Amino acid sequence: MSAVTQDTAVSTGRITRAFIYLVLILFALFYLLPLYVMGVNSLKPLQEITGGNMMALPSEWTLDPWRSAWSTAQIGVEPTGLKPYFLNSILMVVPAVAISTIIGALNGYVLTKWRFRGDTWVFGLMLFSCFIPFQIVLIPMAVVLGKLGLAGTVPGLILVHVVYGIGFTTLYFRNYYASFPTELVRAAMIDGAGFFRIFWRILLPVSGPIAVVSVIWQFTNIWNDFLFGVSFGGTSQPMTVALNNLVQSSTGVKEYNVHFAGAILAALPTLLVYIVAGRYFVRGLMAGSVKG
Amino acid sequence: MATKADFRTTLQDWLPKLVLAPSFAVTLLFVYGFILFTVVLSFTGSKMLPKFTWVGFENYEKLFALPAWSTAIVNIAIFATLYITICTLIGLMLAIFLDQKIRGEGVLRPIYLYPMALSFIVTGTAWKWFLDPGIGLERIMHQWGWESFSFTWIKDGEMALYTIVIAAVWQTSGFVMAMFLAGLRGIDNEILKAAQIDGASNWQLYRRIVIPLLRPAFLSAFVILSHLAIKSYDLVIALTGGGPGRATEMPATFMYSYTFTRNQMGIGASSAVIMLMTIAAIMVPYLYAELKEKK
């Protein structure tokens, strides 16, 4: 990806360039529009939305919608705000990301440096599992979580996300380790280093970039998941489900400003991760699963 | 002493497989075992709970006789076609434009890409209210003086599907742009220079040389977008809830409502099987080719 700075050799005329800039800027406005709408309207009193213009800046700035979305808004039947659900999401995401990344790293290590007959098949079967429509596993998963006593709990959701996340994490680490010189691993073996020692001393120290990719990918996917949350969340629903309940609630006045504040709250963690580490994410995606 | 060393070597031989085994076992059980379970269920008369009374293809016959399922199939076909085509066109155009030594590329790229970091529920919430005629776009235009402006798609059974296309394109077209941009940056400039010396115009250059060279990026984009399209559940729920009426019903929403709220588990399972087969028809050849190449 060092080639990113390499521009095309094509040259363009003045008018063409003006046109190109115009299109690029219009699209930038299109992508920014919903963010602007959410931000501006989350800082207005409700009557400024229902009686005013959504594109206008607030004439009276207020943080009340944010306070309400966070701690007092009616979610389902409880006036708890989104706070407890935000915590559920954190409690679910952190272990699920950590576990699936560690497993993915070990799997990738085995699949590239300790190859065995049929390893491509094993990998292929795991890889296909990334792409199944999850509807196909919803019913049996509900049965199994019920049997395990994990239905409607955070540990249950962690289990689900780890199980359906290791395909992707394995893919990332496998592709990354594949380009790591196997000779170094062989040399270490001859020197008597064992399986875990080689992993710990040789592979792990160079795994930083791909670990970042795996963590960002898993974090975004699990934080943003709705289907598993709504199916198996029970009383431990994640943020996305709570936000949907808040917005779709059919009772009372629709508090658009609170909905927008809630939506930004739900988006904040992944947006922060994206702003801080987004460039590694894209680079890794290009180098990993997708051949550009 | 010898046996101890033997044990160590044997352990070292088995250790890699032992480390991989739990993941593989979990995949076999939770993915392939579960698929088998759902396939079996689709041939049973399960209603609210799984039960194993064999009914043959009855669920599939019922499924394809249901108007809601026909709506879902037509909707996903229209949605997937538009979504994949528009995302690819916008992505390709933005990538080619961004590749013209643009000042501010570093600012524009993250702006195009950030929607990908958001949950579909957030995207759905933002667009749901922005497209709402009562408070959103239509009203904004009226207040700005364009009194005759009308945009009621989201409330209109005929047009609501297209609002889902708008929101979905908004969310992923930037990501497609990044895939094409990476492809463009991988093309050797010498080829382009040679063609220019031969007198090729910019248009010819892109049509004849660059776009054919982007084939792998087109394929990846197609696979990822079609996979996202068929799985689309969250966005529909957040934006239209499958409505107005059942106008924006999709296979994913159909499966959920038949299985968990209408207690027709057998029919729900059969719809999930159809979804899986559709995705498998796209993914299996692609993954097979990828894995074979990398060997």
Coordinates of C-alpha atoms in Angstrom, one line a residue:
Chain A
M1 CA 0.0 0.0 0.0
S2 CA 3.0 2.3 -0.1
A3 CA 1.7 2.9 -3.7
V4 CA -1.1 5.0 -2.3
T5 CA 0.8 8.2 -2.9
Q6 CA 1.5 7.3 -6.5
D7 CA -0.9 9.3 -8.7
T8 CA -2.1 8.5 -12.1
A9 CA -0.2 9.7 -15.2
V10 CA -3.4 10.9 -16.8
S11 CA -3.5 14.7 -17.2
T12 CA -6.7 16.7 -17.5
G13 CA -7.8 20.1 -18.7
R14 CA -8.9 23.1 -16.7
I15 CA -12.6 22.6 -17.2
T16 CA -12.5 18.9 -16.6
R17 CA -10.7 19.5 -13.4
A18 CA -13.2 22.1 -12.2
F19 CA -15.9 19.5 -13.0
I20 CA -14.1 16.8 -11.1
Y21 CA -13.7 19.1 -8.0
L22 CA -17.4 20.0 -8.2
V23 CA -18.5 16.4 -8.2
L24 CA -16.1 15.4 -5.4
I25 CA -17.3 18.2 -3.2
L26 CA -21.0 17.5 -3.9
F27 CA -20.5 13.9 -2.9
A28 CA -18.6 15.0 0.2
L29 CA -21.7 17.1 1.1
F30 CA -23.9 14.1 0.5
Y31 CA -21.9 11.9 2.9
L32 CA -21.8 14.6 5.5
L33 CA -25.4 15.5 5.3
P34 CA -26.9 12.9 7.7
L35 CA -24.1 13.6 10.2
Y36 CA -24.9 17.3 10.0
V37 CA -28.6 16.7 10.4
M38 CA -28.1 14.5 13.4
G39 CA -25.6 16.8 15.1
V40 CA -27.5 20.1 14.6
N41 CA -30.9 18.7 15.5
S42 CA -29.6 16.9 18.6
L43 CA -28.8 20.3 20.0
K44 CA -32.2 21.9 19.5
P45 CA -35.4 22.0 21.6
L46 CA -38.0 19.7 20.0
Q47 CA -40.3 22.6 18.8
E48 CA -37.5 24.0 16.7
I49 CA -37.5 20.7 14.7
T50 CA -41.3 20.3 14.4
G51 CA -41.9 24.0 13.9
G52 CA -38.6 24.9 12.2
N53 CA -36.2 23.8 9.5
M54 CA -34.1 20.7 9.9
M55 CA -31.1 22.3 8.1
A56 CA -31.1 25.4 10.3
L57 CA -28.6 25.8 13.2
P58 CA -30.3 25.9 16.6
S59 CA -31.5 29.3 17.7
E60 CA -31.5 28.0 21.2
W61 CA -28.7 25.6 21.9
T62 CA -29.4 22.9 24.4
L63 CA -27.8 19.7 25.7
D64 CA -31.1 18.4 27.1
P65 CA -31.8 15.9 24.3
W66 CA -28.4 14.3 25.0
R67 CA -29.1 14.1 28.7
S68 CA -32.5 12.6 28.0
A69 CA -31.1 10.1 25.5
W70 CA -28.4 9.0 27.9
S71 CA -30.3 8.7 31.1
T72 CA -34.0 9.3 31.1
A73 CA -35.6 8.5 27.7
Q74 CA -38.1 5.7 27.6
I75 CA -36.6 2.5 26.1
G76 CA -39.2 -0.1 25.8
V77 CA -41.1 0.1 29.1
E78 CA -38.3 1.5 31.3
P79 CA -37.3 5.2 31.4
T80 CA -33.6 4.3 31.7
G81 CA -32.1 6.1 28.8
L82 CA -29.5 4.4 26.7
K83 CA -26.8 4.3 29.4
P84 CA -27.4 0.7 30.6
Y85 CA -27.5 -0.6 27.0
F86 CA -24.3 1.3 26.3
L87 CA -22.7 -0.6 29.2
N88 CA -24.2 -3.9 27.9
S89 CA -22.5 -3.2 24.5
I90 CA -19.2 -2.5 26.2
L91 CA -19.4 -5.6 28.3
M92 CA -20.2 -7.6 25.2
V93 CA -17.7 -6.1 22.8
V94 CA -14.5 -6.1 24.8
P95 CA -14.3 -9.8 25.6
A96 CA -15.8 -10.9 22.3
V97 CA -13.2 -8.8 20.4
A98 CA -10.3 -10.0 22.6
I99 CA -11.2 -13.7 22.5
S100 CA -11.9 -13.8 18.7
T101 CA -8.7 -11.9 17.9
I102 CA -6.5 -14.2 20.0
I103 CA -8.1 -17.3 18.6
G104 CA -7.8 -15.9 15.1
A105 CA -4.1 -15.2 15.6
L106 CA -3.4 -18.8 16.8
N107 CA -5.4 -20.3 13.9
G108 CA -3.7 -18.2 11.4
Y109 CA -0.3 -19.3 12.8
V110 CA -1.2 -23.0 12.6
L111 CA -2.7 -22.7 9.1
T112 CA 0.4 -21.0 7.7
K113 CA 3.4 -22.3 9.7
W114 CA 2.3 -25.7 10.8
R115 CA 0.5 -26.8 7.6
F116 CA -1.0 -30.3 7.4
R117 CA -2.9 -32.3 4.9
G118 CA -6.3 -30.8 4.3
D119 CA -5.6 -27.5 6.0
T120 CA -6.9 -25.6 3.0
W121 CA -10.2 -27.4 3.4
V122 CA -10.3 -26.6 7.1
F123 CA -9.7 -23.0 6.3
G124 CA -12.2 -23.0 3.4
L125 CA -14.9 -24.3 5.7
M126 CA -14.1 -21.7 8.3
L127 CA -14.0 -18.9 5.7
F128 CA -17.4 -19.8 4.2
S129 CA -18.9 -19.4 7.6
C130 CA -18.1 -15.6 7.4
F131 CA -20.5 -15.3 4.6
I132 CA -23.6 -17.2 5.6
P133 CA -26.8 -15.3 6.1
F134 CA -27.1 -15.5 9.9
Q135 CA -30.8 -16.2 9.5
I136 CA -29.8 -19.9 8.8
V137 CA -28.4 -20.2 12.3
L138 CA -30.9 -18.2 14.3
I139 CA -33.3 -21.0 15.2
P140 CA -30.7 -23.6 16.4
M141 CA -28.7 -20.9 18.2
A142 CA -31.8 -19.9 20.1
V143 CA -32.3 -23.5 21.1
V144 CA -28.7 -24.0 22.1
L145 CA -28.5 -20.7 24.1
G146 CA -31.6 -21.8 25.9
K147 CA -30.2 -25.2 26.8
L148 CA -27.0 -23.6 28.0
G149 CA -28.9 -21.1 30.1
L150 CA -27.3 -18.3 28.2
A151 CA -30.3 -16.9 26.4
G152 CA -30.8 -13.2 27.0
T153 CA -27.4 -12.7 28.7
V154 CA -24.2 -10.9 27.9
P155 CA -22.1 -14.1 28.0
G156 CA -24.5 -15.6 25.5
L157 CA -24.0 -12.7 23.1
I158 CA -20.2 -12.9 23.6
L159 CA -20.4 -16.6 22.7
V160 CA -22.4 -15.9 19.5
H161 CA -20.0 -13.1 18.4
V162 CA -16.9 -15.2 19.0
V163 CA -18.3 -18.2 17.2
Y164 CA -19.2 -16.2 14.1
G165 CA -16.2 -13.9 14.3
I166 CA -13.3 -16.4 14.3
G167 CA -13.8 -17.0 10.5
F168 CA -12.8 -13.4 9.8
T169 CA -10.1 -13.1 12.3
T170 CA -8.5 -16.3 11.1
L171 CA -8.7 -15.0 7.6
Y172 CA -6.9 -11.8 8.5
F173 CA -4.1 -13.5 10.5
R174 CA -3.7 -16.3 7.9
N175 CA -3.2 -13.9 5.0
Y176 CA -0.8 -11.8 7.1
Y177 CA 1.3 -14.6 8.4
A178 CA 1.4 -16.2 5.0
S179 CA 3.9 -13.5 3.9
F180 CA 6.1 -14.0 6.9
P181 CA 9.2 -15.9 6.0
T182 CA 8.7 -19.6 7.1
E183 CA 12.5 -20.0 7.1
L184 CA 12.7 -18.0 10.4
V185 CA 10.2 -20.4 11.9
R186 CA 12.1 -23.4 10.7
A187 CA 15.4 -22.0 12.1
A188 CA 13.7 -21.5 15.4
M189 CA 12.4 -25.1 15.4
I190 CA 15.9 -26.4 14.7
D191 CA 17.1 -24.4 17.6
G192 CA 14.6 -26.3 19.7
A193 CA 11.9 -23.7 20.2
G194 CA 8.4 -25.1 20.7
F195 CA 5.1 -24.2 19.2
F196 CA 4.1 -21.5 21.6
R197 CA 7.6 -20.1 22.0
I198 CA 7.9 -19.5 18.3
F199 CA 4.5 -17.8 18.3
W200 CA 5.2 -15.7 21.3
R201 CA 8.8 -14.7 20.4
I202 CA 8.7 -14.5 16.6
L203 CA 5.2 -14.1 15.2
L204 CA 3.5 -12.1 17.9
P205 CA 6.0 -9.2 17.9
V206 CA 5.3 -8.5 14.2
S207 CA 1.6 -8.9 14.4
G208 CA 0.8 -5.3 15.4
P209 CA -0.7 -4.1 12.1
I210 CA -3.0 -7.1 11.5
A211 CA -4.0 -7.2 15.2
V212 CA -5.2 -3.6 14.7
V213 CA -7.2 -4.6 11.6
S214 CA -8.7 -7.6 13.4
V215 CA -9.7 -5.5 16.5
I216 CA -11.2 -2.7 14.4
W217 CA -13.1 -5.1 12.2
Q218 CA -14.5 -7.1 15.1
F219 CA -15.2 -4.1 17.2
T220 CA -17.2 -2.4 14.4
N221 CA -19.1 -5.5 13.5
I222 CA -20.0 -6.5 17.0
W223 CA -20.8 -3.0 18.2
N224 CA -23.0 -2.5 15.2
D225 CA -24.7 -5.9 15.2
F226 CA -28.5 -5.8 15.5
L227 CA -29.7 -9.2 14.4
F228 CA -28.0 -11.2 17.1
G229 CA -28.7 -8.5 19.7
V230 CA -32.5 -8.4 18.9
S231 CA -32.7 -12.2 18.7
F232 CA -30.7 -13.2 21.8
G233 CA -30.3 -10.0 23.8
G234 CA -33.3 -10.6 26.1
T235 CA -32.8 -8.4 29.1
S236 CA -29.1 -7.6 28.1
Q237 CA -29.9 -5.9 24.8
P238 CA -27.0 -4.0 23.1
M239 CA -27.0 -0.3 22.1
T240 CA -28.3 -0.9 18.6
V241 CA -31.5 -2.7 19.8
A242 CA -32.1 0.0 22.4
L243 CA -31.7 2.8 19.8
N244 CA -34.1 1.1 17.5
N245 CA -36.6 0.7 20.4
L246 CA -36.2 4.4 21.2
V247 CA -36.8 5.5 17.6
Q248 CA -39.6 3.1 16.7
S249 CA -41.5 3.7 20.0
S250 CA -45.1 4.4 18.9
T251 CA -46.3 5.9 22.2
G252 CA -46.1 9.6 23.1
V253 CA -44.5 12.4 21.2
K254 CA -41.7 11.6 18.8
E255 CA -38.7 13.4 20.3
Y256 CA -36.6 13.6 17.1
N257 CA -33.8 15.6 18.9
V258 CA -33.5 12.8 21.5
H259 CA -33.5 10.2 18.7
F260 CA -30.6 12.0 16.9
A261 CA -28.6 12.4 20.2
G262 CA -29.1 8.6 20.8
A263 CA -28.0 7.8 17.3
I264 CA -24.8 9.8 17.7
L265 CA -24.2 8.1 21.1
A266 CA -24.6 4.7 19.4
A267 CA -22.3 5.8 16.6
L268 CA -19.6 7.4 18.8
P269 CA -17.5 4.4 19.7
T270 CA -17.1 3.1 16.2
L271 CA -16.6 6.7 14.8
L272 CA -13.9 7.3 17.4
V273 CA -12.2 4.0 16.5
Y274 CA -12.5 4.9 12.8
I275 CA -11.0 8.4 13.3
V276 CA -8.1 7.1 15.5
A277 CA -7.2 4.0 13.5
G278 CA -9.3 4.1 10.3
R279 CA -6.3 4.3 7.9
Y280 CA -4.9 1.0 9.2
F281 CA -8.3 -0.5 8.8
V282 CA -8.6 0.3 5.1
R283 CA -5.0 -0.7 4.5
G284 CA -5.5 -4.0 6.2
L285 CA -8.7 -4.7 4.4
M286 CA -7.0 -4.1 1.1
A287 CA -4.1 -6.3 2.0
G288 CA -6.2 -8.9 3.7
S289 CA -9.6 -10.1 2.6
V290 CA -9.9 -8.1 -0.6
K291 CA -7.5 -8.2 -3.4
G292 CA -7.5 -4.8 -4.9
Chain B
M1 CA 14.4 -40.4 29.2
A2 CA 13.7 -41.6 25.6
T3 CA 10.0 -41.9 26.2
K4 CA 9.8 -38.5 27.7
A5 CA 11.5 -37.0 24.6
D6 CA 9.2 -39.1 22.4
F7 CA 6.2 -37.7 24.3
R8 CA 7.5 -34.2 23.8
T9 CA 8.0 -34.7 20.0
T10 CA 4.6 -36.3 19.7
L11 CA 3.0 -33.4 21.6
Q12 CA 4.8 -30.9 19.4
D13 CA 3.4 -32.8 16.4
W14 CA -0.1 -32.7 17.7
L15 CA 0.0 -29.3 19.3
P16 CA -0.9 -27.2 16.2
K17 CA -3.8 -29.4 15.4
L18 CA -4.9 -29.3 19.1
V19 CA -4.9 -25.5 19.0
L20 CA -6.9 -25.4 15.8
A21 CA -9.3 -28.2 16.8
P22 CA -11.6 -26.2 19.1
S23 CA -12.2 -23.5 16.4
F24 CA -12.8 -26.2 13.7
A25 CA -15.1 -28.1 16.0
V26 CA -17.1 -24.9 16.9
T27 CA -17.4 -24.1 13.2
L28 CA -18.6 -27.6 12.3
L29 CA -21.2 -27.5 15.1
F30 CA -22.3 -23.9 15.1
V31 CA -22.2 -23.3 11.3
Y32 CA -22.6 -26.6 9.5
G33 CA -24.5 -28.4 12.2
F34 CA -26.8 -25.5 12.6
I35 CA -27.3 -25.3 8.8
L36 CA -28.2 -29.0 8.8
F37 CA -30.6 -28.4 11.7
T38 CA -32.4 -25.5 9.9
V39 CA -32.5 -27.6 6.7
V40 CA -34.1 -30.4 8.6
L41 CA -36.5 -28.0 10.3
S42 CA -37.6 -26.7 6.9
F43 CA -39.0 -30.1 6.2
T44 CA -41.0 -30.4 9.4
G45 CA -44.2 -29.0 10.7
S46 CA -42.6 -26.8 13.3
K47 CA -44.7 -23.9 14.5
M48 CA -43.7 -22.1 17.7
L49 CA -41.0 -24.6 18.7
P50 CA -39.0 -27.1 16.7
K51 CA -40.7 -30.4 16.4
F52 CA -39.8 -33.2 14.1
T53 CA -42.9 -34.2 12.2
W54 CA -41.8 -34.7 8.6
V55 CA -43.9 -32.9 6.0
G56 CA -41.7 -33.1 2.9
F57 CA -41.7 -30.0 0.7
E58 CA -44.9 -28.6 2.1
N59 CA -43.2 -25.6 3.7
Y60 CA -41.5 -24.7 0.4
E61 CA -44.7 -25.0 -1.4
K62 CA -46.5 -22.8 1.1
L63 CA -43.5 -20.3 1.1
F64 CA -43.7 -19.7 -2.7
A65 CA -47.4 -19.4 -2.6
L66 CA -47.2 -16.6 0.0
P67 CA -47.7 -13.1 -1.4
A68 CA -45.4 -11.7 1.3
W69 CA -42.6 -14.0 0.1
S70 CA -43.1 -13.0 -3.5
T71 CA -43.0 -9.4 -2.5
A72 CA -39.7 -10.1 -0.6
I73 CA -38.2 -11.8 -3.6
V74 CA -39.1 -9.0 -6.0
N75 CA -37.9 -6.4 -3.5
I76 CA -34.6 -8.0 -2.9
A77 CA -34.1 -8.4 -6.7
I78 CA -34.8 -4.7 -7.3
F79 CA -32.9 -3.6 -4.2
A80 CA -29.8 -5.7 -4.9
T81 CA -29.6 -4.7 -8.6
L82 CA -29.9 -1.0 -7.9
Y83 CA -27.7 -1.1 -4.8
I84 CA -24.9 -3.0 -6.4
T85 CA -25.0 -1.0 -9.7
I86 CA -25.2 2.4 -8.1
C87 CA -22.6 1.7 -5.5
T88 CA -20.2 0.4 -8.1
L89 CA -20.8 3.3 -10.4
I90 CA -20.4 5.9 -7.7
G91 CA -17.4 4.1 -6.2
L92 CA -15.7 3.8 -9.5
M93 CA -16.3 7.4 -10.4
L94 CA -15.1 8.8 -7.1
A95 CA -12.0 6.6 -7.2
I96 CA -11.1 7.7 -10.7
F97 CA -11.8 11.4 -9.9
L98 CA -9.8 11.1 -6.6
D99 CA -6.9 9.6 -8.5
Q100 CA -6.4 12.8 -10.6
K101 CA -3.8 14.4 -8.2
I102 CA -6.6 16.0 -6.2
R103 CA -5.7 18.6 -3.6
G104 CA -7.4 17.7 -0.4
E105 CA -7.6 13.9 -1.1
G106 CA -6.6 13.3 2.5
V107 CA -9.7 15.2 3.7
L108 CA -12.2 13.8 1.1
R109 CA -11.3 10.1 1.6
P110 CA -12.2 9.9 5.2
I111 CA -15.5 11.8 4.5
Y112 CA -16.4 9.3 1.9
L113 CA -15.5 6.4 4.1
Y114 CA -16.9 7.2 7.6
P115 CA -20.5 6.0 6.9
M116 CA -19.0 2.4 6.8
A117 CA -18.2 2.7 10.5
L118 CA -21.8 3.3 11.5
S119 CA -24.4 0.8 12.4
F120 CA -27.3 0.4 9.9
I121 CA -29.6 1.3 12.8
V122 CA -27.9 4.7 13.0
T123 CA -28.0 5.2 9.3
G124 CA -31.6 4.2 9.2
T125 CA -32.5 6.6 12.0
A126 CA -30.8 9.6 10.3
W127 CA -32.4 8.9 6.9
K128 CA -35.8 8.0 8.3
W129 CA -36.3 11.4 9.8
F130 CA -34.5 13.3 7.0
L131 CA -36.7 11.8 4.4
D132 CA -39.9 12.1 6.5
P133 CA -42.1 14.5 4.6
G134 CA -43.5 16.1 7.8
I135 CA -40.1 17.3 9.2
G136 CA -37.4 16.4 6.7
L137 CA -36.5 17.2 3.1
E138 CA -39.9 18.1 1.7
R139 CA -40.5 20.6 4.5
I140 CA -37.0 22.0 4.2
M141 CA -37.6 22.7 0.5
H142 CA -41.0 24.2 1.2
Q143 CA -39.4 26.6 3.8
W144 CA -36.7 27.5 1.4
G145 CA -39.4 28.6 -1.0
W146 CA -39.9 25.6 -3.3
E147 CA -43.6 25.2 -2.5
S148 CA -44.4 22.6 -5.0
F149 CA -41.6 20.2 -4.0
S150 CA -42.8 16.8 -3.1
F151 CA -40.8 13.9 -1.7
T152 CA -43.0 11.3 0.0
W153 CA -41.2 8.1 -1.0
I154 CA -40.8 6.8 2.5
K155 CA -44.5 6.9 3.1
D156 CA -45.4 5.6 -0.4
G157 CA -45.7 1.8 -0.8
E158 CA -44.5 2.0 -4.4
M159 CA -41.4 4.1 -3.7
A160 CA -40.3 3.2 -0.1
L161 CA -37.9 0.6 -1.4
Y162 CA -35.9 3.2 -3.1
T163 CA -35.3 5.1 0.1
I164 CA -33.6 1.9 1.4
V165 CA -31.4 2.0 -1.8
I166 CA -30.5 5.7 -1.0
A167 CA -29.5 5.0 2.6
A168 CA -27.6 1.8 1.7
V169 CA -25.7 3.5 -1.1
W170 CA -24.9 6.3 1.3
Q171 CA -23.5 3.8 3.7
T172 CA -21.3 1.6 1.4
S173 CA -20.4 3.5 -1.8
G174 CA -17.4 5.1 -0.1
F175 CA -16.1 1.7 0.8
V176 CA -16.4 0.6 -2.8
M177 CA -14.5 3.8 -3.7
A178 CA -11.7 2.7 -1.5
M179 CA -11.5 -0.7 -3.1
F180 CA -11.3 0.8 -6.6
L181 CA -8.8 3.4 -5.5
A182 CA -6.5 0.7 -4.1
G183 CA -6.9 -1.1 -7.5
L184 CA -6.2 2.1 -9.4
R185 CA -3.1 2.8 -7.4
G186 CA -1.8 -0.7 -8.1
I187 CA -1.8 0.0 -11.9
D188 CA 1.6 0.6 -13.4
N189 CA 1.8 4.2 -14.6
E190 CA 4.2 3.1 -17.4
I191 CA 1.3 1.3 -19.2
L192 CA -0.7 4.5 -19.1
K193 CA 2.2 6.6 -20.4
A194 CA 2.8 4.2 -23.2
A195 CA -0.8 4.3 -24.3
Q196 CA -0.7 8.1 -24.1
I197 CA 2.3 8.2 -26.4
D198 CA 0.3 6.1 -28.8
G199 CA -2.3 8.9 -28.8
A200 CA -5.0 7.4 -26.7
S201 CA -7.5 9.9 -25.2
N202 CA -8.3 9.9 -21.5
W203 CA -11.7 8.3 -22.2
Q204 CA -10.1 5.5 -24.3
L205 CA -7.4 5.1 -21.7
Y206 CA -9.9 4.4 -19.0
R207 CA -12.3 2.4 -21.1
R208 CA -9.8 0.2 -22.8
I209 CA -7.0 -0.2 -20.3
V210 CA -7.8 0.9 -16.7
I211 CA -11.3 -0.5 -16.3
P212 CA -10.3 -3.9 -17.7
L213 CA -7.3 -3.9 -15.3
L214 CA -9.7 -3.3 -12.4
R215 CA -11.5 -6.6 -12.9
P216 CA -10.4 -8.1 -9.5
A217 CA -11.8 -5.0 -7.7
F218 CA -15.1 -5.3 -9.6
L219 CA -15.4 -8.9 -8.6
S220 CA -14.6 -8.2 -4.9
A221 CA -17.0 -5.3 -4.9
F222 CA -19.8 -7.4 -6.4
V223 CA -19.2 -10.3 -4.0
I224 CA -19.2 -8.0 -0.9
L225 CA -22.2 -5.9 -2.0
S226 CA -24.4 -8.8 -3.0
H227 CA -23.6 -10.5 0.4
L228 CA -24.5 -7.2 2.2
A229 CA -27.7 -6.9 0.1
I230 CA -29.0 -10.4 0.9
K231 CA -28.3 -10.0 4.6
S232 CA -29.9 -6.6 4.8
Y233 CA -32.1 -6.7 7.9
D234 CA -31.1 -3.9 10.2
L235 CA -31.5 -1.1 7.6
V236 CA -35.0 -2.2 6.6
I237 CA -36.1 -2.5 10.2
A238 CA -34.7 1.0 11.1
L239 CA -35.8 2.8 8.0
T240 CA -39.2 1.5 7.1
G241 CA -39.8 -1.5 9.4
G242 CA -40.8 -3.4 6.3
G243 CA -43.6 -1.0 5.6
P244 CA -45.6 0.9 4.7
G245 CA -47.8 -2.2 5.0
R246 CA -45.5 -4.9 3.7
A247 CA -44.1 -2.8 0.8
T248 CA -40.4 -3.2 1.8
E249 CA -40.5 -6.8 3.0
M250 CA -37.2 -8.5 2.3
P251 CA -36.2 -12.2 2.8
A252 CA -34.3 -11.3 6.0
T253 CA -37.3 -9.5 7.5
F254 CA -39.7 -12.2 6.3
M255 CA -37.6 -15.0 7.9
Y256 CA -37.5 -13.2 11.2
S257 CA -41.2 -12.4 11.4
Y258 CA -42.4 -15.8 10.3
T259 CA -40.1 -17.6 12.7
F260 CA -40.3 -15.5 15.8
T261 CA -43.5 -13.5 15.7
R262 CA -45.9 -15.5 13.5
N263 CA -44.8 -18.9 14.9
Q264 CA -44.4 -20.5 11.5
M265 CA -40.9 -21.9 12.2
G266 CA -41.1 -24.4 9.4
I267 CA -41.7 -21.7 6.8
G268 CA -39.2 -19.4 8.4
A269 CA -36.6 -22.1 8.2
S270 CA -37.3 -22.8 4.5
S271 CA -36.9 -19.1 3.7
A272 CA -33.6 -19.1 5.5
V273 CA -32.5 -22.1 3.4
I274 CA -33.4 -20.3 0.2
M275 CA -31.3 -17.3 1.4
L276 CA -28.3 -19.5 2.2
M277 CA -28.5 -21.2 -1.2
T278 CA -28.6 -17.8 -3.0
I279 CA -25.5 -16.6 -1.1
A280 CA -23.7 -19.9 -1.5
A281 CA -24.3 -19.8 -5.3
I282 CA -22.3 -16.5 -5.3
M283 CA -19.7 -17.1 -2.6
V284 CA -18.7 -20.7 -3.1
P285 CA -17.2 -20.3 -6.6
Y286 CA -15.5 -17.0 -5.5
L287 CA -14.0 -18.5 -2.4
Y288 CA -13.0 -21.7 -4.3
A289 CA -11.2 -19.6 -6.9
E290 CA -9.5 -17.5 -4.3
L291 CA -8.2 -20.4 -2.3
K292 CA -7.0 -22.3 -5.3
E293 CA -5.0 -19.3 -6.5
K294 CA -3.4 -18.8 -3.1
K295 CA -2.2 -22.4 -2.8

